Amino acid sequence: TPTPPPTPPPPVESLPIPPSPPRACAPPERVAVTGASGRTGRLVVAELRSRGIRVVALARNVSKTTALLPAGDDLEVVACDHLDAADVARCAGGCDAAMWCATGFAEPTPPPPAPVKEPEPEPENSFLDRLKNLLGLSAPEPPPPEPEPVVEPEGPGPKTSIDLVGVPALAKALAPVRGGDGADGGETDDGDARPLPKVVMLSSAGVTRPAWDAAKKERFPGSAEIPIVRLNPFGILGIKADSEQRLRDSGTPYCIFRPTGLNDDWPAGSRPILSQGDLAVGRIHRSDVAAVLVACLLSPAATGKTFEGSALAGYAPAPSLDGALARLGVDADGPPAAAALDATYAALQQILPGEKQDAAALAMGQTYEQLDGGVTGRLGKRGEEDAEGPGAAPKPSS
């Protein structure tokens, strides 16, 4: 019996057509950076430039920033008043995205003095007025007004956090034109994958902890009792938390990274450990912070997410953070569940530096190694530190 011929394949027209993959996100070509003269900001600028991205440094002090950053065709330093939303928008104009690496306080720019009004010339007297004056019938001239008392200011005006003003101003300046931009980490209205972040904010681990209730602080003492949270110098944690929320509420695609203790003695090139729930404690080198920030700027998986990060020494970083970022939840879905928080806390406490691994026992200015050896830190014993006095960390600035 002859073998039947094979069944011919169906015509090409009848084959199912696979759906088109999501449109790839074009990486930014020109990025605005605040705090570019700071220790972390300088590393962010270098990381961006190493990837072929042009940088516009929004500087409060142009001469200082210019002196600290290597010159090049891929760098522009512009003067920017971070407390003036219109000026922030002007300086960020033409940029595809922005990195907020600044923090600190500044005095608002005073308004220009009111123009001096020239006195109007007195009208010429009419014939009737001159006649009244001649006969002594005119009304007497009114007495001159009493001069306004001069009140001398008691001191410099109140300072304002540049974070609270500059972060939402930058987000507004970079807000997408059309709706359905996927700012919350979801897909866009036309089915495209979520976009890249337009604003990546450098915040800080611990920003929510001063507001925790007593039960939560007791549940996670290794996170709630660390020095920066106990003392909260200059109220900076609350300011950062408020600034974060203003960015989330802006509608602009964003990412917020909260590193743990910045420590340039910790090995650079360590593996970032990302988590959520504001439980992270530990150390991370500033160069690793810069690498994470730029990776977030280039990854759609980072959009609409807030997360913390420390670094695990002895383990090289992964070639890409996309996998770790993809496993994080988007802010729009709400905070992690209680069970997830318990598991995260238990895991993170095991990778603390030092032998005692007791972050709650640290004094401000004391290292884990000093705690292990019973050595008092540079600001004194725990509970006796002056976090805002001489020798303490300087008031936050870029």
PDB file of C-alpha atoms in Angstrom, residues 20 29 53 66 126 159 171 173-175 183 193 217 327 346 384 389-390:
ATOM      1  CA  SER A  20       2.558  42.084  19.149  1.00  0.00           C
ATOM      2  CA  GLU A  29      18.703  60.864  26.315  1.00  0.00           C
ATOM      3  CA  ILE A  53      23.085  59.929  28.771  1.00  0.00           C
ATOM      4  CA  THR A  66      31.030  73.147  37.933  1.00  0.00           C
ATOM      5  CA  SER A 126      -7.309 128.011  39.665  1.00  0.00           C
ATOM      6  CA  LYS A 159      13.823  78.076  55.986  1.00  0.00           C
ATOM      7  CA  ALA A 171       7.181  65.897  38.742  1.00  0.00           C
ATOM      8  CA  ALA A 173       7.380  69.705  34.881  1.00  0.00           C
ATOM      9  CA  LEU A 174       7.827  66.155  33.547  1.00  0.00           C
ATOM     10  CA  ALA A 175       4.183  65.073  33.675  1.00  0.00           C
ATOM     11  CA  ALA A 183       2.176  56.235  36.461  1.00  0.00           C
ATOM     12  CA  ALA A 193       3.743  48.063  28.863  1.00  0.00           C
ATOM     13  CA  LYS A 217       7.466  49.707  66.931  1.00  0.00           C
ATOM     14  CA  ARG A 327       9.183  41.003  42.133  1.00  0.00           C
ATOM     15  CA  ALA A 346      13.125  38.144  59.970  1.00  0.00           C
ATOM     16  CA  GLU A 384      22.921  60.881  75.312  1.00  0.00           C
ATOM     17  CA  GLY A 389      24.945  69.677  67.771  1.00  0.00           C
ATOM     18  CA  PRO A 390      28.635  70.176  66.901  1.00  0.00           C
TER      19      PRO A 390
END
